[in-house]
Amino acid sequence: PESEKPSQGGARHSNRTSKNRRTYNKFKQAVYFLDKDWEKVKLAYKQRGGNPLVFLLQLVLGILSLGISFLWILHVILYVFVSPPATPFLNNYFVALDRVFPLFGTITYGIFAIYLLCCCIKGNIKFGLRVFIFQIHPMRLGNTMMNSLLFNTELILLCSVATVHFCQDSFDLYTRLTDIDNLLGVQVQNLKFLQHFFRNKVFLWIMTILAMLSFIWFLVFPKEKKQEKFDDDD
């Protein structure tokens, strides 16, 4: 029937548009790896290996990131999921730092919160390099496109609310009697529709399952597969 022709044409157009989008994302992934390889070539042949202090700093930051990740996982297991909590763990650590100097606990709390936002940005790039539904938006010093800057800013704003809520729920002993504790720990968690999700820790279980699946996935496939060939029809 003639009435089915426009719908079939729209479906073909939608499929081709989706296919072209995936091909374009694969092309961006190839360009991303090509830029990284070119940076390595310039570093090796023009800068004579670069400043060794930069690599030392990267090693130190990597070790610190590993330690923060381990502390986060341990705290979630011992305090968030266990009822009653086995130990306050990081809550006592923040309180002890505040007793030494009032800003030390606050700064450490901020480091743990900002680390989660950095993980969101890095996870988005890793996801975009493997699944070509979304575009990648890498952040590079002195070489970041405006659309990538805006996208990562939007991603930070989108994840900041969830990060603040997760930190408040994880460190509720440290944030007790504060405005954020009254807002997120009392009012939001007692909303009629959402209170069942918070009481059963549905969001925490979803986050934990996704983290475990991602960990297994990166163990099996530690490196991204570079896209070297593209179909002419795309």
Coordinates of C-alpha atoms in Angstrom, one line a residue:
P1 CA 0.0 0.0 0.0
E2 CA 1.1 3.6 -0.7
S3 CA 0.5 4.5 3.0
E4 CA 3.3 2.2 4.0
K5 CA 5.9 3.7 1.6
P6 CA 6.6 6.9 3.7
S7 CA 7.0 4.9 6.9
Q8 CA 9.4 2.5 5.2
G9 CA 11.3 5.4 3.8
G10 CA 11.5 7.0 7.2
A11 CA 12.7 3.8 8.8
R12 CA 15.4 3.4 6.1
H13 CA 16.5 7.1 6.7
S14 CA 16.6 6.5 10.4
N15 CA 18.7 3.4 10.1
R16 CA 21.1 5.1 7.7
T17 CA 21.4 8.1 10.0
S18 CA 22.1 5.9 13.0
K19 CA 24.7 3.9 10.9
N20 CA 26.3 7.2 9.8
R21 CA 26.5 8.4 13.3
R22 CA 28.2 5.2 14.5
T23 CA 30.7 5.4 11.6
Y24 CA 31.4 9.0 12.5
N25 CA 32.0 8.1 16.1
K26 CA 34.4 5.3 14.9
F27 CA 36.2 7.9 12.8
K28 CA 36.5 10.2 15.9
Q29 CA 38.0 7.3 17.9
A30 CA 40.6 6.7 15.2
V31 CA 41.5 10.4 15.1
Y32 CA 41.8 10.3 18.9
F33 CA 44.3 7.5 18.9
L34 CA 46.1 9.0 16.0
D35 CA 46.6 12.2 18.0
K36 CA 47.8 10.3 20.9
D37 CA 50.3 8.4 18.7
W38 CA 51.5 11.7 17.2
E39 CA 52.0 13.2 20.7
K40 CA 54.2 10.2 21.6
V41 CA 56.2 10.7 18.4
K42 CA 56.8 14.4 19.2
L43 CA 57.7 13.5 22.8
A44 CA 60.2 10.9 21.6
Y45 CA 61.9 12.7 18.7
K46 CA 61.5 16.4 19.4
Q47 CA 61.4 16.6 23.2
R48 CA 63.9 13.8 23.8
G49 CA 61.5 11.8 26.0
G50 CA 60.0 14.8 27.8
N51 CA 60.4 15.9 31.4
P52 CA 60.8 12.9 33.7
L53 CA 59.1 14.8 36.5
V54 CA 55.9 14.7 34.6
F55 CA 55.9 10.9 34.4
L56 CA 56.8 10.7 38.1
L57 CA 53.9 13.0 38.9
Q58 CA 51.6 10.7 36.8
L59 CA 52.9 7.7 38.7
V60 CA 52.2 9.4 42.1
L61 CA 48.7 10.4 41.0
G62 CA 48.0 6.9 39.7
I63 CA 49.0 5.4 43.1
L64 CA 46.9 8.0 44.9
S65 CA 43.9 7.3 42.7
L66 CA 44.3 3.6 43.3
G67 CA 44.3 4.2 47.1
I68 CA 41.2 6.5 46.9
S69 CA 39.4 3.8 44.9
F70 CA 40.3 1.1 47.4
L71 CA 39.2 3.3 50.3
W72 CA 35.9 4.1 48.6
I73 CA 35.1 0.4 47.9
L74 CA 36.1 -0.5 51.5
H75 CA 34.0 2.2 53.0
V76 CA 30.9 1.3 50.9
I77 CA 31.2 -2.3 52.0
L78 CA 31.8 -1.7 55.7
Y79 CA 29.6 1.3 56.2
V80 CA 27.0 1.7 53.5
F81 CA 25.8 -1.8 52.7
V82 CA 26.3 -3.4 56.1
S83 CA 23.4 -2.8 58.5
P84 CA 24.2 -1.9 61.2
P85 CA 27.6 -0.5 59.9
A86 CA 30.6 -2.5 60.9
T87 CA 32.6 0.7 61.4
P88 CA 32.3 4.4 60.6
F89 CA 35.7 4.1 58.9
L90 CA 36.2 7.3 56.8
N91 CA 33.7 9.3 58.9
N92 CA 36.1 8.9 61.9
Y93 CA 39.0 9.8 59.7
F94 CA 37.4 13.1 58.6
V95 CA 36.4 14.0 62.2
A96 CA 40.0 13.2 63.4
L97 CA 41.4 15.5 60.7
D98 CA 39.0 18.3 61.7
R99 CA 40.3 18.0 65.3
V100 CA 43.9 18.6 64.0
F101 CA 42.8 21.6 61.8
P102 CA 39.2 22.4 60.8
L103 CA 39.9 22.6 57.1
F104 CA 41.8 19.2 56.8
G105 CA 38.6 17.1 57.1
T106 CA 36.7 19.4 54.6
I107 CA 39.5 19.3 52.1
T108 CA 39.8 15.5 52.3
Y109 CA 36.0 15.2 51.9
G110 CA 36.2 17.4 48.8
I111 CA 39.0 15.2 47.4
F112 CA 36.9 12.1 47.7
A113 CA 33.9 13.9 46.1
I114 CA 35.8 15.5 43.2
Y115 CA 37.5 12.1 42.5
L116 CA 34.1 10.7 41.8
L117 CA 33.4 13.4 39.2
C118 CA 36.8 12.8 37.6
C119 CA 35.8 9.1 37.3
C120 CA 32.6 10.1 35.6
I121 CA 34.5 12.1 32.9
K122 CA 37.1 9.3 32.4
G123 CA 34.3 6.7 32.3
N124 CA 32.5 8.6 29.7
I125 CA 35.6 8.7 27.5
K126 CA 36.3 5.0 28.0
F127 CA 32.7 4.2 27.2
G128 CA 32.7 6.3 24.0
L129 CA 35.9 4.6 22.8
R130 CA 34.3 1.2 23.0
V131 CA 30.6 1.8 22.3
F132 CA 30.0 4.0 19.3
I133 CA 26.5 5.2 20.3
F134 CA 28.0 8.4 21.9
Q135 CA 30.7 10.7 20.8
I136 CA 34.0 11.0 22.7
H137 CA 34.9 14.4 24.2
P138 CA 38.4 14.2 25.5
M139 CA 39.9 16.9 27.7
R140 CA 43.5 17.8 26.8
L141 CA 45.5 20.6 28.2
G142 CA 45.7 23.4 25.6
N143 CA 43.9 21.3 22.9
T144 CA 40.3 21.0 24.1
M145 CA 37.5 21.8 21.6
M146 CA 34.7 24.1 22.8
N147 CA 32.0 21.4 22.3
S148 CA 34.1 19.0 24.4
L149 CA 34.5 21.5 27.2
L150 CA 30.8 22.3 27.2
F151 CA 29.9 18.6 27.1
N152 CA 32.1 17.7 30.1
T153 CA 30.8 20.7 32.0
E154 CA 27.3 19.5 31.4
L155 CA 28.3 16.0 32.5
I156 CA 29.9 17.4 35.7
L157 CA 26.7 19.4 36.4
L158 CA 24.5 16.3 35.7
C159 CA 26.6 14.0 38.0
S160 CA 27.3 16.5 40.7
V161 CA 23.8 16.1 42.3
A162 CA 24.2 12.3 42.5
T163 CA 27.7 12.6 43.7
V164 CA 26.8 15.0 46.5
H165 CA 23.9 12.7 47.5
F166 CA 26.1 9.7 47.5
C167 CA 28.8 11.4 49.6
Q168 CA 26.2 12.6 52.1
D169 CA 24.8 9.1 52.4
S170 CA 28.3 7.6 52.7
F171 CA 29.6 10.2 55.2
D172 CA 26.4 11.0 57.1
L173 CA 28.1 10.9 60.4
Y174 CA 30.5 13.6 59.3
T175 CA 27.8 15.7 57.6
R176 CA 25.2 15.4 60.4
L177 CA 23.4 18.6 61.5
T178 CA 24.3 20.4 58.3
D179 CA 22.0 21.8 55.6
I180 CA 22.9 19.1 53.1
D181 CA 22.1 16.5 55.7
N182 CA 18.7 18.0 56.3
L183 CA 18.0 18.4 52.6
L184 CA 19.2 15.0 51.2
G185 CA 19.3 12.9 54.3
V186 CA 15.9 13.8 55.6
Q187 CA 13.6 15.5 53.0
V188 CA 14.7 13.8 49.8
Q189 CA 14.9 10.3 51.3
N190 CA 11.4 10.6 52.7
L191 CA 9.6 11.6 49.5
K192 CA 6.6 9.4 48.8
F193 CA 7.8 7.8 45.6
L194 CA 11.6 7.7 46.1
Q195 CA 11.7 6.6 49.7
H196 CA 11.3 3.0 48.8
F197 CA 14.3 3.2 46.5
F198 CA 16.4 4.8 49.2
R199 CA 15.3 2.4 51.9
N200 CA 16.1 -0.7 49.8
K201 CA 19.3 1.0 48.5
V202 CA 18.3 0.4 44.9
F203 CA 20.5 3.1 43.4
L204 CA 23.5 1.9 45.4
W205 CA 23.0 -1.7 44.1
I206 CA 22.7 -0.5 40.5
M207 CA 25.9 1.5 40.9
T208 CA 27.7 -1.5 42.5
I209 CA 26.5 -3.9 39.8
L210 CA 27.6 -1.6 37.0
A211 CA 31.0 -1.0 38.7
M212 CA 31.5 -4.8 39.0
L213 CA 30.6 -5.4 35.4
S214 CA 32.9 -2.6 34.2
F215 CA 35.7 -4.1 36.3
I216 CA 35.2 -7.5 34.8
W217 CA 35.0 -6.0 31.3
F218 CA 38.2 -4.1 31.7
L219 CA 40.0 -7.2 33.0
V220 CA 38.9 -9.2 29.9
F221 CA 39.4 -6.3 27.4
P222 CA 42.0 -3.9 28.9
K223 CA 42.6 -2.0 25.7
E224 CA 40.3 -0.3 23.2
K225 CA 40.2 -1.8 19.7
K226 CA 41.4 0.8 17.2
Q227 CA 39.1 1.3 14.2
E228 CA 41.3 1.1 11.1
K229 CA 38.7 0.3 8.3
F230 CA 35.5 1.9 7.3
D231 CA 32.9 0.8 4.8
D232 CA 32.6 2.9 1.6
D233 CA 28.9 3.0 1.9
D234 CA 29.1 4.8 5.3

